[in-house]
Amino acid sequence: MGKRPEGALYADEEESLASLGTHPLPLPEGREGEKIALGPRLAKTSRMTPDALAPFIDPAAIVIVAGGTLAATILRTPFRDLARGVAALATLPRRQLDAAPLIDQVAALGRIARRHGVHTLDRSVIADADVAAAIAEIVDGARPTDVTRLLDERRRARILRHAAAADMWAGMAEVAPAMGMVGTLVGLVKMFLAMTDPAAIGAGMAVALLATLYGALIANLVAMPIAVRLRRRARAEAEQRLRLVAPLAELADYGQPRSPVMSVVAA
């Protein structure tokens, strides 16, 4: 049998190649294994790593924006409101106030007062400050209007304290973008001063861009969400405490001395 010329094909080989058409040839077993293992490799390389976040971290921009925002907030806010704003962070994970258990406690105190007298309520253990203050006034013989006025004053004072804490964070949300613009100007000045050195232009441009980014993030992802949540909690608590006024005023009315005529009519 003669030797086949290089590059020549037999008729059966030509037919087999024509039958394949555009279908891809199957990979060898080793190649298929590489193809299957390629997916986890791509997923692994697509994850965010510390090296990938390194270009978004600039100490100079952080100092300008964070330090400037903190300094402006301290200068524009009284120290007492600053302390309240920081302390208010501890209330965010807690459950909101529900007045139902307090109303049940007031009803129980009313039963004790009807059975043993109002003066026995001074030995009651009451955790809520507003209810405790109202019960103390009732034991001292306060009228229902006095108890209502006391609760209203305490509720308004609490609203003002909560509003002061929320205003501190809202003010921080207003200042942060402005500090970001300050950082942008500082970065542009640094970049223009280094125009003769192309290697130093990038540092100034990084400060200019990242300062704006930091200001937007602090305002919209930190300060403003905290302010909104504090205001929402303050409104909800004020509505719940408003439910305590009527039961405590009724208890105060029961503790008032009755005139003989009223006693006869009641009998």
mmCIF file of C-alpha atoms in Angstrom:
data_model
loop_
_atom_site.group_PDB
_atom_site.id
_atom_site.type_symbol
_atom_site.label_atom_id
_atom_site.label_comp_id
_atom_site.label_asym_id
_atom_site.label_seq_id
_atom_site.Cartn_x
_atom_site.Cartn_y
_atom_site.Cartn_z
ATOM 1 C CA MET A 1 0.000 0.000 0.000
ATOM 2 C CA GLY A 2 1.540 3.325 -1.111
ATOM 3 C CA LYS A 3 2.349 6.135 1.225
ATOM 4 C CA ARG A 4 -0.374 8.837 1.457
ATOM 5 C CA PRO A 5 0.769 12.291 0.422
ATOM 6 C CA GLU A 6 1.061 14.788 3.276
ATOM 7 C CA GLY A 7 -2.157 16.758 3.716
ATOM 8 C CA ALA A 8 -4.279 14.337 1.639
ATOM 9 C CA LEU A 9 -7.579 12.954 3.005
ATOM 10 C CA TYR A 10 -9.393 9.759 2.255
ATOM 11 C CA ALA A 11 -12.988 9.908 1.050
ATOM 12 C CA ASP A 12 -14.397 8.487 4.290
ATOM 13 C CA GLU A 13 -12.493 11.082 6.313
ATOM 14 C CA GLU A 14 -13.886 13.884 4.168
ATOM 15 C CA GLU A 15 -17.417 12.576 4.716
ATOM 16 C CA SER A 16 -16.914 12.362 8.479
ATOM 17 C CA LEU A 17 -15.613 15.935 8.637
ATOM 18 C CA ALA A 18 -18.526 17.173 6.520
ATOM 19 C CA SER A 19 -21.004 15.433 8.835
ATOM 20 C CA LEU A 20 -19.593 17.308 11.821
ATOM 21 C CA GLY A 21 -20.529 20.667 10.306
ATOM 22 C CA THR A 22 -20.291 23.451 12.864
ATOM 23 C CA HIS A 23 -20.611 21.208 15.930
ATOM 24 C CA PRO A 24 -17.652 21.607 18.262
ATOM 25 C CA LEU A 25 -15.422 18.677 18.802
ATOM 26 C CA PRO A 26 -15.660 17.146 22.302
ATOM 27 C CA LEU A 27 -12.818 18.045 24.589
ATOM 28 C CA PRO A 28 -10.619 15.345 25.976
ATOM 29 C CA GLU A 29 -11.331 14.220 29.492
ATOM 30 C CA GLY A 30 -8.577 16.374 30.914
ATOM 31 C CA ARG A 31 -9.828 19.439 29.041
ATOM 32 C CA GLU A 32 -13.400 18.865 30.229
ATOM 33 C CA GLY A 33 -12.125 18.768 33.781
ATOM 34 C CA GLU A 34 -10.394 22.085 33.245
ATOM 35 C CA LYS A 35 -13.600 23.526 31.756
ATOM 36 C CA ILE A 36 -15.665 22.400 34.748
ATOM 37 C CA ALA A 37 -13.113 23.797 37.208
ATOM 38 C CA LEU A 38 -13.116 27.163 35.429
ATOM 39 C CA GLY A 39 -16.390 28.270 37.045
ATOM 40 C CA PRO A 40 -15.156 28.210 40.673
ATOM 41 C CA ARG A 41 -11.983 29.948 39.554
ATOM 42 C CA LEU A 42 -13.965 32.809 37.993
ATOM 43 C CA ALA A 43 -16.189 33.063 41.077
ATOM 44 C CA LYS A 44 -13.124 33.170 43.303
ATOM 45 C CA THR A 45 -11.405 35.884 41.295
ATOM 46 C CA SER A 46 -14.610 37.989 41.096
ATOM 47 C CA ARG A 47 -14.922 38.351 44.880
ATOM 48 C CA MET A 48 -14.011 41.667 46.531
ATOM 49 C CA THR A 49 -10.652 41.381 48.223
ATOM 50 C CA PRO A 50 -8.713 43.879 50.355
ATOM 51 C CA ASP A 51 -6.440 44.507 47.409
ATOM 52 C CA ALA A 52 -9.466 45.404 45.275
ATOM 53 C CA LEU A 53 -10.666 47.926 47.894
ATOM 54 C CA ALA A 54 -7.263 49.516 48.355
ATOM 55 C CA PRO A 55 -7.742 52.124 45.573
ATOM 56 C CA PHE A 56 -10.858 53.436 47.372
ATOM 57 C CA ILE A 57 -9.005 54.179 50.632
ATOM 58 C CA ASP A 58 -7.167 57.465 50.974
ATOM 59 C CA PRO A 59 -6.053 58.599 54.455
ATOM 60 C CA ALA A 60 -5.916 62.276 53.517
ATOM 61 C CA ALA A 61 -9.484 62.270 52.193
ATOM 62 C CA ILE A 62 -10.699 60.371 55.261
ATOM 63 C CA VAL A 63 -9.104 62.894 57.618
ATOM 64 C CA ILE A 64 -10.558 65.865 55.725
ATOM 65 C CA VAL A 65 -14.115 64.534 55.455
ATOM 66 C CA ALA A 66 -14.496 62.621 58.727
ATOM 67 C CA GLY A 67 -12.501 65.109 60.801
ATOM 68 C CA GLY A 68 -14.207 68.112 59.244
ATOM 69 C CA THR A 69 -17.680 66.617 59.698
ATOM 70 C CA LEU A 70 -16.972 65.781 63.341
ATOM 71 C CA ALA A 71 -15.505 69.219 64.051
ATOM 72 C CA ALA A 72 -18.425 71.035 62.414
ATOM 73 C CA THR A 73 -20.936 68.913 64.321
ATOM 74 C CA ILE A 74 -19.228 69.664 67.637
ATOM 75 C CA LEU A 75 -19.104 73.388 66.907
ATOM 76 C CA ARG A 76 -22.761 73.695 65.911
ATOM 77 C CA THR A 77 -24.292 71.405 68.582
ATOM 78 C CA PRO A 78 -24.469 71.966 72.364
ATOM 79 C CA PHE A 79 -22.542 69.431 74.417
ATOM 80 C CA ARG A 80 -25.720 68.115 76.074
ATOM 81 C CA ASP A 81 -27.313 67.417 72.682
ATOM 82 C CA LEU A 82 -24.097 65.766 71.512
ATOM 83 C CA ALA A 83 -24.229 63.395 74.464
ATOM 84 C CA ARG A 84 -27.896 62.670 73.783
ATOM 85 C CA GLY A 85 -27.216 62.002 70.121
ATOM 86 C CA VAL A 86 -24.482 59.508 70.917
ATOM 87 C CA ALA A 87 -26.502 57.864 73.687
ATOM 88 C CA ALA A 88 -29.505 57.556 71.371
ATOM 89 C CA LEU A 89 -27.601 55.015 69.294
ATOM 90 C CA ALA A 90 -28.135 52.469 72.063
ATOM 91 C CA THR A 91 -31.931 52.737 71.640
ATOM 92 C CA LEU A 92 -31.964 51.771 67.956
ATOM 93 C CA PRO A 93 -31.682 47.978 68.456
ATOM 94 C CA ARG A 94 -34.346 47.991 71.190
ATOM 95 C CA ARG A 95 -38.017 47.290 70.683
ATOM 96 C CA GLN A 96 -40.315 50.283 70.448
ATOM 97 C CA LEU A 97 -42.439 51.221 73.437
ATOM 98 C CA ASP A 98 -45.758 49.422 73.786
ATOM 99 C CA ALA A 99 -48.186 51.107 76.158
ATOM 100 C CA ALA A 100 -50.374 48.012 76.637
ATOM 101 C CA PRO A 101 -48.370 46.554 79.575
ATOM 102 C CA LEU A 102 -48.300 49.978 81.260
ATOM 103 C CA ILE A 103 -52.061 50.357 80.812
ATOM 104 C CA ASP A 104 -52.556 46.927 82.386
ATOM 105 C CA GLN A 105 -50.364 47.989 85.300
ATOM 106 C CA VAL A 106 -52.414 51.172 85.787
ATOM 107 C CA ALA A 107 -55.602 49.062 85.771
ATOM 108 C CA ALA A 108 -54.099 46.795 88.443
ATOM 109 C CA LEU A 109 -53.167 49.831 90.521
ATOM 110 C CA GLY A 110 -56.748 51.053 90.165
ATOM 111 C CA ARG A 111 -58.052 47.795 91.624
ATOM 112 C CA ILE A 112 -55.623 48.127 94.532
ATOM 113 C CA ALA A 113 -56.757 51.712 95.128
ATOM 114 C CA ARG A 114 -60.446 50.728 95.174
ATOM 115 C CA ARG A 115 -59.779 47.952 97.650
ATOM 116 C CA HIS A 116 -57.204 49.500 100.006
ATOM 117 C CA GLY A 117 -57.190 53.190 99.189
ATOM 118 C CA VAL A 118 -55.096 55.439 96.968
ATOM 119 C CA HIS A 119 -52.522 56.016 99.685
ATOM 120 C CA THR A 120 -51.376 52.384 99.379
ATOM 121 C CA LEU A 121 -50.060 53.027 95.854
ATOM 122 C CA ASP A 122 -46.925 54.730 97.154
ATOM 123 C CA ARG A 123 -45.484 51.291 97.913
ATOM 124 C CA SER A 124 -45.922 50.104 94.324
ATOM 125 C CA VAL A 125 -42.862 49.303 92.230
ATOM 126 C CA ILE A 126 -43.190 51.099 88.882
ATOM 127 C CA ALA A 127 -40.408 50.986 86.307
ATOM 128 C CA ASP A 128 -41.725 53.622 83.909
ATOM 129 C CA ALA A 129 -40.753 57.152 84.943
ATOM 130 C CA ASP A 130 -43.918 58.861 83.651
ATOM 131 C CA VAL A 131 -46.281 56.425 85.328
ATOM 132 C CA ALA A 132 -44.290 56.615 88.570
ATOM 133 C CA ALA A 133 -44.442 60.432 88.564
ATOM 134 C CA ALA A 134 -48.187 60.379 87.896
ATOM 135 C CA ILE A 135 -48.832 57.846 90.663
ATOM 136 C CA ALA A 136 -46.804 59.975 93.098
ATOM 137 C CA GLU A 137 -48.985 62.977 92.245
ATOM 138 C CA ILE A 138 -52.154 60.890 92.624
ATOM 139 C CA VAL A 139 -51.061 59.698 96.070
ATOM 140 C CA ASP A 140 -50.487 63.338 97.040
ATOM 141 C CA GLY A 141 -54.080 64.127 96.035
ATOM 142 C CA ALA A 142 -53.537 65.672 92.599
ATOM 143 C CA ARG A 143 -56.604 66.315 90.476
ATOM 144 C CA PRO A 144 -57.105 64.694 87.068
ATOM 145 C CA THR A 145 -56.272 67.964 85.303
ATOM 146 C CA ASP A 146 -52.999 68.180 87.223
ATOM 147 C CA VAL A 147 -52.053 64.626 86.266
ATOM 148 C CA THR A 148 -52.937 65.310 82.627
ATOM 149 C CA ARG A 149 -50.821 68.462 82.625
ATOM 150 C CA LEU A 150 -47.897 66.609 84.225
ATOM 151 C CA LEU A 151 -47.978 63.843 81.605
ATOM 152 C CA ASP A 152 -48.249 66.351 78.769
ATOM 153 C CA GLU A 153 -45.247 68.293 80.058
ATOM 154 C CA ARG A 154 -43.147 65.164 80.406
ATOM 155 C CA ARG A 155 -44.155 63.957 76.954
ATOM 156 C CA ARG A 156 -43.250 67.300 75.340
ATOM 157 C CA ALA A 157 -39.912 67.358 77.160
ATOM 158 C CA ARG A 158 -39.153 63.858 75.922
ATOM 159 C CA ILE A 159 -40.067 64.839 72.360
ATOM 160 C CA LEU A 160 -37.687 67.792 72.548
ATOM 161 C CA ARG A 161 -34.858 65.572 73.805
ATOM 162 C CA HIS A 162 -35.428 63.062 71.031
ATOM 163 C CA ALA A 163 -35.636 65.835 68.450
ATOM 164 C CA ALA A 164 -32.317 67.270 69.660
ATOM 165 C CA ALA A 165 -30.619 63.876 69.252
ATOM 166 C CA ALA A 166 -32.077 63.418 65.764
ATOM 167 C CA ASP A 167 -31.137 66.974 64.761
ATOM 168 C CA MET A 168 -27.513 66.279 65.629
ATOM 169 C CA TRP A 169 -27.377 63.406 63.135
ATOM 170 C CA ALA A 170 -29.365 65.350 60.549
ATOM 171 C CA GLY A 171 -26.887 68.211 60.880
ATOM 172 C CA MET A 172 -24.036 65.770 60.361
ATOM 173 C CA ALA A 173 -25.744 64.585 57.178
ATOM 174 C CA GLU A 174 -25.844 68.194 55.971
ATOM 175 C CA VAL A 175 -22.198 68.885 56.782
ATOM 176 C CA ALA A 176 -20.645 65.702 55.341
ATOM 177 C CA PRO A 177 -21.199 66.541 51.632
ATOM 178 C CA ALA A 178 -19.821 70.044 52.226
ATOM 179 C CA MET A 179 -16.701 68.548 53.781
ATOM 180 C CA GLY A 180 -16.475 66.286 50.764
ATOM 181 C CA MET A 181 -16.404 69.361 48.519
ATOM 182 C CA VAL A 182 -13.698 70.861 50.724
ATOM 183 C CA GLY A 183 -11.649 67.717 50.251
ATOM 184 C CA THR A 184 -12.256 67.920 46.509
ATOM 185 C CA LEU A 185 -10.903 71.483 46.409
ATOM 186 C CA VAL A 186 -7.880 70.484 48.458
ATOM 187 C CA GLY A 187 -7.207 67.595 46.107
ATOM 188 C CA LEU A 188 -7.512 69.821 43.032
ATOM 189 C CA VAL A 189 -5.084 72.341 44.493
ATOM 190 C CA LYS A 190 -2.663 69.528 45.267
ATOM 191 C CA MET A 191 -3.035 68.218 41.725
ATOM 192 C CA PHE A 192 -2.458 71.617 40.083
ATOM 193 C CA LEU A 193 0.649 72.195 42.168
ATOM 194 C CA ALA A 194 2.056 68.891 40.905
ATOM 195 C CA MET A 195 1.407 69.464 37.204
ATOM 196 C CA THR A 196 5.147 69.389 36.495
ATOM 197 C CA ASP A 197 5.400 65.923 38.067
ATOM 198 C CA PRO A 198 3.052 63.491 36.315
ATOM 199 C CA ALA A 199 3.689 60.829 38.953
ATOM 200 C CA ALA A 200 2.270 63.084 41.707
ATOM 201 C CA ILE A 201 -0.912 64.104 39.884
ATOM 202 C CA GLY A 202 -2.658 60.849 40.783
ATOM 203 C CA ALA A 203 -2.446 61.478 44.535
ATOM 204 C CA GLY A 204 -4.196 64.826 44.245
ATOM 205 C CA MET A 205 -6.846 63.409 41.930
ATOM 206 C CA ALA A 206 -7.498 60.554 44.384
ATOM 207 C CA VAL A 207 -8.099 63.004 47.231
ATOM 208 C CA ALA A 208 -10.408 65.098 45.054
ATOM 209 C CA LEU A 209 -12.578 62.184 43.971
ATOM 210 C CA LEU A 210 -12.590 60.092 47.120
ATOM 211 C CA ALA A 211 -13.425 63.056 49.373
ATOM 212 C CA THR A 212 -16.700 63.566 47.497
ATOM 213 C CA LEU A 213 -17.389 59.846 47.745
ATOM 214 C CA TYR A 214 -16.757 59.771 51.487
ATOM 215 C CA GLY A 215 -19.012 62.774 52.075
ATOM 216 C CA ALA A 216 -21.887 61.179 50.177
ATOM 217 C CA LEU A 217 -21.470 57.858 51.981
ATOM 218 C CA ILE A 218 -21.365 59.410 55.452
ATOM 219 C CA ALA A 219 -24.419 61.543 54.740
ATOM 220 C CA ASN A 220 -26.651 58.969 53.049
ATOM 221 C CA LEU A 221 -25.558 55.685 54.617
ATOM 222 C CA VAL A 222 -24.730 56.711 58.185
ATOM 223 C CA ALA A 223 -25.984 60.061 59.472
ATOM 224 C CA MET A 224 -29.322 60.505 57.697
ATOM 225 C CA PRO A 225 -30.580 56.924 58.287
ATOM 226 C CA ILE A 226 -29.838 57.312 62.001
ATOM 227 C CA ALA A 227 -31.695 60.643 62.129
ATOM 228 C CA VAL A 228 -34.722 59.211 60.327
ATOM 229 C CA ARG A 229 -34.897 56.180 62.602
ATOM 230 C CA LEU A 230 -34.616 58.314 65.748
ATOM 231 C CA ARG A 231 -37.445 60.582 64.595
ATOM 232 C CA ARG A 232 -39.613 57.597 63.750
ATOM 233 C CA ARG A 233 -39.050 56.094 67.183
ATOM 234 C CA ALA A 234 -39.808 59.431 68.857
ATOM 235 C CA ARG A 235 -43.143 59.751 67.053
ATOM 236 C CA ALA A 236 -44.116 56.185 67.887
ATOM 237 C CA GLU A 237 -43.236 56.607 71.564
ATOM 238 C CA ALA A 238 -45.169 59.880 71.809
ATOM 239 C CA GLU A 239 -48.263 58.172 70.389
ATOM 240 C CA GLN A 240 -47.950 55.284 72.817
ATOM 241 C CA ARG A 241 -47.490 57.527 75.837
ATOM 242 C CA LEU A 242 -50.562 59.514 74.856
ATOM 243 C CA ARG A 243 -52.572 56.382 75.600
ATOM 244 C CA LEU A 244 -51.525 56.562 79.272
ATOM 245 C CA VAL A 245 -53.175 59.908 79.953
ATOM 246 C CA ALA A 246 -56.795 58.744 80.180
ATOM 247 C CA PRO A 247 -56.270 55.754 82.548
ATOM 248 C CA LEU A 248 -54.090 57.776 84.914
ATOM 249 C CA ALA A 249 -56.511 60.700 84.901
ATOM 250 C CA GLU A 250 -59.342 58.274 85.731
ATOM 251 C CA LEU A 251 -57.276 56.869 88.586
ATOM 252 C CA ALA A 252 -56.645 60.385 89.873
ATOM 253 C CA ASP A 253 -60.367 61.133 89.723
ATOM 254 C CA TYR A 254 -61.090 58.054 91.830
ATOM 255 C CA GLY A 255 -58.666 59.277 94.454
ATOM 256 C CA GLN A 256 -60.445 62.599 94.921
ATOM 257 C CA PRO A 257 -62.462 63.049 98.152
ATOM 258 C CA ARG A 258 -66.210 62.759 97.607
ATOM 259 C CA SER A 259 -68.711 65.248 99.023
ATOM 260 C CA PRO A 260 -71.559 63.909 101.197
ATOM 261 C CA VAL A 261 -74.120 64.769 98.525
ATOM 262 C CA MET A 262 -72.186 62.831 95.928
ATOM 263 C CA SER A 263 -71.811 59.931 98.314
ATOM 264 C CA VAL A 264 -75.584 59.818 98.869
ATOM 265 C CA VAL A 265 -76.260 59.999 95.141
ATOM 266 C CA ALA A 266 -73.701 57.255 94.505
ATOM 267 C CA ALA A 267 -75.378 55.128 97.183
#
